[in-house]
Coordinates of C-alpha atoms in Angstrom, one line a residue:
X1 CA 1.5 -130.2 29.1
X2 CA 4.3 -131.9 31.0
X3 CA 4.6 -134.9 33.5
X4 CA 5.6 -132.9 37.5
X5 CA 8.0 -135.6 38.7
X6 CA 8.6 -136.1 42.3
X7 CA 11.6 -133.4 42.5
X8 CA 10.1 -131.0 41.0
X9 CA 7.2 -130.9 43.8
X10 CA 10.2 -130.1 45.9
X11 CA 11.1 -127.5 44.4
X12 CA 7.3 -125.9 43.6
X13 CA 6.5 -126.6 47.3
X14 CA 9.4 -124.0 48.2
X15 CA 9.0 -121.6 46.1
X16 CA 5.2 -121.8 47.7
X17 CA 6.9 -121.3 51.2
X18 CA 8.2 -118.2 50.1
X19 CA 5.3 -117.1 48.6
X20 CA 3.2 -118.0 51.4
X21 CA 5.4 -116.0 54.0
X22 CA 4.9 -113.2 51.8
X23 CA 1.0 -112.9 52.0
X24 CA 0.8 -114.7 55.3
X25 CA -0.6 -111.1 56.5
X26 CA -3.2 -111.0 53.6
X27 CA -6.5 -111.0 55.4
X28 CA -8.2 -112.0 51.9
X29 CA -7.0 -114.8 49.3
X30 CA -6.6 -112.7 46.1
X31 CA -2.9 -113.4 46.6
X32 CA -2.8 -116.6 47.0
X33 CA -5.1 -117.1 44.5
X34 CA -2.5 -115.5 42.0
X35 CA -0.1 -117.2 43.1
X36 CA -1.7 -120.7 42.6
X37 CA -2.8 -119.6 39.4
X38 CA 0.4 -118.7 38.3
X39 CA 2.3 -121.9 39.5
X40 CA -0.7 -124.1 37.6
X41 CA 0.5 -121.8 34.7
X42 CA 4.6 -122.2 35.0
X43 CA 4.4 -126.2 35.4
X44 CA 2.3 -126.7 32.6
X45 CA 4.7 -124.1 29.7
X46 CA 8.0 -125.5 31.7
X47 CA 10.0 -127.5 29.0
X48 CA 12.7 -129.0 31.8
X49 CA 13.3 -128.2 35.5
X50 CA 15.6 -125.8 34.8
X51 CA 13.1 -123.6 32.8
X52 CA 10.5 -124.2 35.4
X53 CA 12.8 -122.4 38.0
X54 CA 13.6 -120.2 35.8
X55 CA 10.0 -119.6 35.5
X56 CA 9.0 -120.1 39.2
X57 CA 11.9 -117.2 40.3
X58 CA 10.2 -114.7 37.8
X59 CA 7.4 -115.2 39.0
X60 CA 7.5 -115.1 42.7
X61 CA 9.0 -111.9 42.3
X62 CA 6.5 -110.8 40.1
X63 CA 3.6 -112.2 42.3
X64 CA 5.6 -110.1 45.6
X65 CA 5.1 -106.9 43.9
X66 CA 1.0 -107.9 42.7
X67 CA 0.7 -108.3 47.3
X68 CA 1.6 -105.3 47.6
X69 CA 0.1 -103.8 44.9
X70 CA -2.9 -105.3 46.3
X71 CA -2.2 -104.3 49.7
X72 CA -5.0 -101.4 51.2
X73 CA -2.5 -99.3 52.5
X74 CA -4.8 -97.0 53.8
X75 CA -6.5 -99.7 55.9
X76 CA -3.2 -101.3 56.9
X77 CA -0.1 -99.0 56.7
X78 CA 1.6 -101.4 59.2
X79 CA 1.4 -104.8 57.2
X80 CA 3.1 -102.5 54.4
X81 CA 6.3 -102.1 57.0
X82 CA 6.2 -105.5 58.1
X83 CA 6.3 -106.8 54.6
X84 CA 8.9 -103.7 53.8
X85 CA 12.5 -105.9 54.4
X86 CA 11.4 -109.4 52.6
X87 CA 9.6 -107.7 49.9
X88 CA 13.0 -105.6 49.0
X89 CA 15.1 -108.4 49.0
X90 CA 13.1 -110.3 47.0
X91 CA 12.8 -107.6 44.3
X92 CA 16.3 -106.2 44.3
X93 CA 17.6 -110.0 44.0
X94 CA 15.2 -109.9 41.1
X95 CA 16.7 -107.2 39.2
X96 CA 20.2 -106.9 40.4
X97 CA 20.9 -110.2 39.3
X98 CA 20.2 -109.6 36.0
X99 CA 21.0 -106.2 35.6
X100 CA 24.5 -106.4 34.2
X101 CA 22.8 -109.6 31.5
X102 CA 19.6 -108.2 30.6
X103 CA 18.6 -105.1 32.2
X104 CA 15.5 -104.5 29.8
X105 CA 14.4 -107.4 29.6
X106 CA 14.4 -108.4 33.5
X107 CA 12.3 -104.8 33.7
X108 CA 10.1 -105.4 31.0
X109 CA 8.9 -109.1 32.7
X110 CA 8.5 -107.5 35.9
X111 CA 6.2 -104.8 33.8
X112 CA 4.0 -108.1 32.5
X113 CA 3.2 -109.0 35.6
X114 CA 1.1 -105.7 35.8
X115 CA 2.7 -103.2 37.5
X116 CA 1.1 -100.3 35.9
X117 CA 4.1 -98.0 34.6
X118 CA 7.1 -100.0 35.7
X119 CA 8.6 -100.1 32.3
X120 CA 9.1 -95.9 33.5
X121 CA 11.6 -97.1 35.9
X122 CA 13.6 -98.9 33.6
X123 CA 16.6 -96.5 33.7
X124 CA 15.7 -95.6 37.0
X125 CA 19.3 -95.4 37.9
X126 CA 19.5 -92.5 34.6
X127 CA 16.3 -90.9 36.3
X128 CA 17.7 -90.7 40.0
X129 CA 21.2 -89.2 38.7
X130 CA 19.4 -86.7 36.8
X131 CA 16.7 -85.7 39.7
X132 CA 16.4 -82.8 40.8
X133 CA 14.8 -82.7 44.2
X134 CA 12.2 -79.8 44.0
X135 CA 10.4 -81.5 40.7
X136 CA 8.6 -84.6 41.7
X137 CA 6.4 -84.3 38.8
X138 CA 8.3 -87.4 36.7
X139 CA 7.5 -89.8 39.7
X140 CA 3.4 -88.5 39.8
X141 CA 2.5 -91.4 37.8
X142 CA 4.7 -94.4 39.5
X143 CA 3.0 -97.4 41.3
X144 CA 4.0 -98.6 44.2
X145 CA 5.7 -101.2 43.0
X146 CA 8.0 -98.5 41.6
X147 CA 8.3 -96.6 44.9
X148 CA 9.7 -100.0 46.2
X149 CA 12.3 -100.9 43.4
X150 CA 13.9 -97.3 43.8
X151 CA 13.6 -97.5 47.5
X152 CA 15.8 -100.2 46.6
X153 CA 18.4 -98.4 45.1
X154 CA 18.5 -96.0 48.1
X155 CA 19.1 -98.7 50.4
X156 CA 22.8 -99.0 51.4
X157 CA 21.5 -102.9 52.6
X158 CA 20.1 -103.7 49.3
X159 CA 22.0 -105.5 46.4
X160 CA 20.9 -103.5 43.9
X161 CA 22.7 -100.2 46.3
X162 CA 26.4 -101.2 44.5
X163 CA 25.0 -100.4 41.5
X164 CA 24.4 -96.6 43.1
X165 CA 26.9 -94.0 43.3
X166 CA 26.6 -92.1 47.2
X167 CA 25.2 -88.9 45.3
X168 CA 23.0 -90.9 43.7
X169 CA 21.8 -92.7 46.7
X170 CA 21.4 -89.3 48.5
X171 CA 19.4 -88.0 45.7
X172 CA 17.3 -91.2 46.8
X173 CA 16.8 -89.8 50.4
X174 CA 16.3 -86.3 49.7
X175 CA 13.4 -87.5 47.3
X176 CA 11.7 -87.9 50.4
X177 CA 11.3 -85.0 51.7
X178 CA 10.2 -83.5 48.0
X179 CA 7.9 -86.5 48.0
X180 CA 6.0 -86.1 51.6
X181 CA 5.3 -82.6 50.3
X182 CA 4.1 -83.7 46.7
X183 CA 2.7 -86.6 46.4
X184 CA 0.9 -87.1 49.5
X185 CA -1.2 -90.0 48.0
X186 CA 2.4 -91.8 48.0
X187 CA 2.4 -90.9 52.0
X188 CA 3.3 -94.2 52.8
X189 CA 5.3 -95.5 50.3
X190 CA 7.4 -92.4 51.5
X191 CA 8.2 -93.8 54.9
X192 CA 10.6 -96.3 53.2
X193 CA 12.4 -93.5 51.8
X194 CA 12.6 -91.7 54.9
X195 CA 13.6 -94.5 56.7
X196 CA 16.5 -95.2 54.3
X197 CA 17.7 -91.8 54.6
X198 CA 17.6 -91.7 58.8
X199 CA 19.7 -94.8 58.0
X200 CA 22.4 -93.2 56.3
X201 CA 25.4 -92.2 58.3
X202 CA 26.1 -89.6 55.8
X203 CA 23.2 -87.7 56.6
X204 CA 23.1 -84.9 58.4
X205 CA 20.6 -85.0 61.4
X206 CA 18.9 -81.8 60.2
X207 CA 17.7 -83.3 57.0
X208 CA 16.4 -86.6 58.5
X209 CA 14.9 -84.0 61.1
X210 CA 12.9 -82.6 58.4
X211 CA 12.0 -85.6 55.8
X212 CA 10.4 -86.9 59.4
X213 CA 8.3 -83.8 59.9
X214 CA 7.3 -84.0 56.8
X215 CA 6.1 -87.5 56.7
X216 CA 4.4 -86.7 60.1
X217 CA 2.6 -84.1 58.3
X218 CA 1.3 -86.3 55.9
X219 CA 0.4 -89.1 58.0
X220 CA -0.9 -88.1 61.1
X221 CA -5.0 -87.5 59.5
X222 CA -4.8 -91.7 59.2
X223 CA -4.2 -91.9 63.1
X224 CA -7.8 -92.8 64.6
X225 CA -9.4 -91.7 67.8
X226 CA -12.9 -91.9 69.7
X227 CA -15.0 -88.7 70.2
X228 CA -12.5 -86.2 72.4
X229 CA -11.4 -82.9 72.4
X230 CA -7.5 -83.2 72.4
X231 CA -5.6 -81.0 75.3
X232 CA -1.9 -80.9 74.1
X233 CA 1.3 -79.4 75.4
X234 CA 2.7 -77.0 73.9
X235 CA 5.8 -77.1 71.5
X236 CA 6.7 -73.8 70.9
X237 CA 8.3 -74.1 67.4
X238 CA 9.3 -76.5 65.0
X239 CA 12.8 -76.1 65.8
X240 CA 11.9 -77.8 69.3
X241 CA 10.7 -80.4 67.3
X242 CA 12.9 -81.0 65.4
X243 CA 15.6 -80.7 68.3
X244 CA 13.1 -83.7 69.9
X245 CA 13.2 -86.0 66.9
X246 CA 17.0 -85.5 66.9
X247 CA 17.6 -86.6 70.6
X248 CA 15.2 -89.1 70.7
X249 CA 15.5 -90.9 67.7
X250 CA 19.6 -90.4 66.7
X251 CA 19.9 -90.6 70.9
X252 CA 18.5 -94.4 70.5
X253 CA 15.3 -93.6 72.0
X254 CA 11.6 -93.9 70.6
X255 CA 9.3 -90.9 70.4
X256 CA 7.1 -92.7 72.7
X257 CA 4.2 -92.5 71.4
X258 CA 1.9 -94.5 74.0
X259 CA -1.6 -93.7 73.2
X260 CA -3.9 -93.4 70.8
X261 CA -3.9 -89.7 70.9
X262 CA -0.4 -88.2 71.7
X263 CA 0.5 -88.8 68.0
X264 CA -1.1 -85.6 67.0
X265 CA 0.3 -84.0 69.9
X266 CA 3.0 -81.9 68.2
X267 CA 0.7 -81.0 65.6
X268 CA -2.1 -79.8 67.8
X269 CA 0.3 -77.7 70.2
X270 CA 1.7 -76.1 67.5
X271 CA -1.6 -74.7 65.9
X272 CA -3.0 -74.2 69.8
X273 CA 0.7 -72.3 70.9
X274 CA 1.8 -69.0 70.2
X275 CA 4.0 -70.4 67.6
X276 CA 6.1 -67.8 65.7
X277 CA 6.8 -70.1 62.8
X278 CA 3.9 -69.2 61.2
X279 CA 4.5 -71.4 58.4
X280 CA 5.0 -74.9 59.9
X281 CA 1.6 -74.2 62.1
X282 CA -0.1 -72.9 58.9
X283 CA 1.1 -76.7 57.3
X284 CA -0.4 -78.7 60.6
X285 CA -3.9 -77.0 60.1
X286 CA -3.4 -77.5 56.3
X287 CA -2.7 -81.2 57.2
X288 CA -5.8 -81.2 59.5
X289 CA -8.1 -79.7 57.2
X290 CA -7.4 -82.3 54.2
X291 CA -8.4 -85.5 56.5
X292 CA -12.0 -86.2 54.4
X293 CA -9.6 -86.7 51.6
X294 CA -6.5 -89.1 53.2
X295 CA -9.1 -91.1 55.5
X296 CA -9.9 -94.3 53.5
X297 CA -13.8 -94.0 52.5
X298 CA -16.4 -95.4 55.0
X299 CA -14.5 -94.7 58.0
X300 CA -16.7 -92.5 59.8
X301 CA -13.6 -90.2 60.9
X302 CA -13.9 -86.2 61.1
X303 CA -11.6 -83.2 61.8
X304 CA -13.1 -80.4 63.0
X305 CA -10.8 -77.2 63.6
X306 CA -12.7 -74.4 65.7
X307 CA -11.7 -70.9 66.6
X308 CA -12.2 -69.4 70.1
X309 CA -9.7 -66.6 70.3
X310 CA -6.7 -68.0 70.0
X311 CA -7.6 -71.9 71.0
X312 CA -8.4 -74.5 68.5
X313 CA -9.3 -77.7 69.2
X314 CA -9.3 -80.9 67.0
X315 CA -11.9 -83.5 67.7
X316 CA -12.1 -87.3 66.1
X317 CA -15.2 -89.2 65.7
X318 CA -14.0 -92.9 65.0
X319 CA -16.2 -96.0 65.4
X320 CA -13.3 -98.5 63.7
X321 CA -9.9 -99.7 65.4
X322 CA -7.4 -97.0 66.5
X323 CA -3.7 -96.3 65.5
X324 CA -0.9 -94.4 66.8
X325 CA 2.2 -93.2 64.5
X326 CA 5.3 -94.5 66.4
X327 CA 8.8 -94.0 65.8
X328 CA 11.5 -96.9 66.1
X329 CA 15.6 -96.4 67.3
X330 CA 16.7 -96.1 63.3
X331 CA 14.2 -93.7 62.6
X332 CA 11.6 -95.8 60.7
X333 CA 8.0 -94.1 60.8
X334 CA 5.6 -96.9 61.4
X335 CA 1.7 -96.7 62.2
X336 CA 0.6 -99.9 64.4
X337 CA -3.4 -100.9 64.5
X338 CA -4.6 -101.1 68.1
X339 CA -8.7 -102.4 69.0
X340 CA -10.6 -100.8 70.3

């Protein structure tokens, strides 16, 4: 055990800071509680000051990726995008900067700090080069933490994106799309990758058109409402849709979504209209149908899809807080709590 001298507090006090603004939205204190554990742990094994920031760097990125991992994403999708910028920047400084010194090694600490099968992503570069869009079954098994790091590499703001090639980066946004329709218990983490790709000036609007869809598909059975039977207007085909996210979002306008309800809107007009892309409504009632399985457990939330001729109806029963999806300028899907 070692003596803390007074510059040394300093410097454990702002590595707390940091810490601290990264769980300051943690209703609970599990977080902090690793944190302080941690820091207990690094001053008493630190052999000078240099070791113990050594030490304290590792693990406040380690202890980012444990918040999130933590994080009830179900319950609170929006503290995930708050969190979305810091928490990339603090785990791409983590690997990037030692990438080119000790690539394994920097993945394999980040693995101790138990992120269940990060040590998979270890030549995630080698994994994104080699993807191939319409197989999502080698990412089936990667934690969230994971989602982030290559979320990362797709970002053309992150440090670790100069270590990714453009085709590799766009491999990285049309993983989204494959993703939305795959993996839809990764629905949220795969808002950061559609948000990366509506970023991209090299992608065509078309595509971001679609990963959005997609990720609307997957995300709308988490949007809350009280009892009602939802009247919609009608959208007559996806292609209007799409045309609508185009304008509105690459136009620099939101999607507007004011109330608690008009975020099913497009999905309800769809199966309600005499829609002739079969398929697309076919994927809305689909959607609708698998809410008991998306809604987080203990919500008292049902869909229920009736038949009267050609009119369906959706009704909610909700007795928690309600959300609407909303969707910002660059194209970032975001779900924001609203009380009742």
């Amino acid at each position: 055990m070692i003596i803390v001298a007074g510059q040394w507090i300093s410097k454990v006090e702002e590595f707390s800071g940091k810490f601290r603004n990264l769980t300051g939205l943690m209703e609970d204190g599990s977080a902090w509680l690793q944190w302080a554990l941690l820091e207990r742990q690094l001053v008493m094994e630190a052999r000078s000051e240099s070791d113990l920031l050594a030490r304290m760097q590792r693990g406040l990125h380690c202890c980012a990726l444990m918040t999130i991992e933590a994080l009830d994403l179900t319950a609170h999708p929006r503290r995930m995008m708050e969190l979305d910028d810091e928490v990339i920047k603090v785990v791409s400084q983590a690997v990037s900067s030692r990438i080119d010194e000790d690539r394994d090694k920097a993945w394999s600490e980040l693995a101790e700090a138990g992120i269940q099968n990060f040590s998979t992503l270890k030549d995630g570069k080698d994994i994104l080069e080699q993807l191939k869009v319409e197989d999502c079954s080698v990412f089936s098994t990667l934690s969230l933490g994971d989602l982030i790091c290559l979320t990362a590499l797709s970002s053309e703001d992150s440090p670790l994106s100069t270590c990714a090639s453009p085709g590799m980066q766009h491999k990285a946004a049309d993983f989204a799309v494959s993703l939305s329709q795959s993996c839809p218990e990764f629905s949220d983490a795969c808002g950061f990758f559609c948000h990366h790709a509506s970023v991209s000036k090299e992608r065509s609007q078309s595509a971001v058109a679609e990963a959005i869809k997609h990720l609307w598909l997957r995300l709308a059975p988490l949007v809350n409402g009280t009892l009602e039977t939802m009247t919609m207007p009608r959208v007559d085909s996806s292609e209007a849709l799409t045309a609508q996210i185009e304008t509105r979002v690459f136009g620099g306008e939101p999607l507007g979504f004011a109330t608690k309800h008009q975020a099913l809107r497009v999905l309800s007009s769809n199966i309600d209209s005499d829609c002739d892309d079969v398929e697309w409504a076919q994927a809305a009632r689909d959607v609708l149908m698998d809410v008991r399985c998306m809604i987080r457990p203990g919500n008292a939330m049902e869909a229920v899809l009736s038949q009267d001729g050609q009119k369906r109806s959706v009704e909610y029963v909700s007795d928690e807080a309600s959300a609407v999806l909303d969707c910002s300028t660059s194209g970032l899907v975001t779900i924001a709590d609203f009380s009742r």
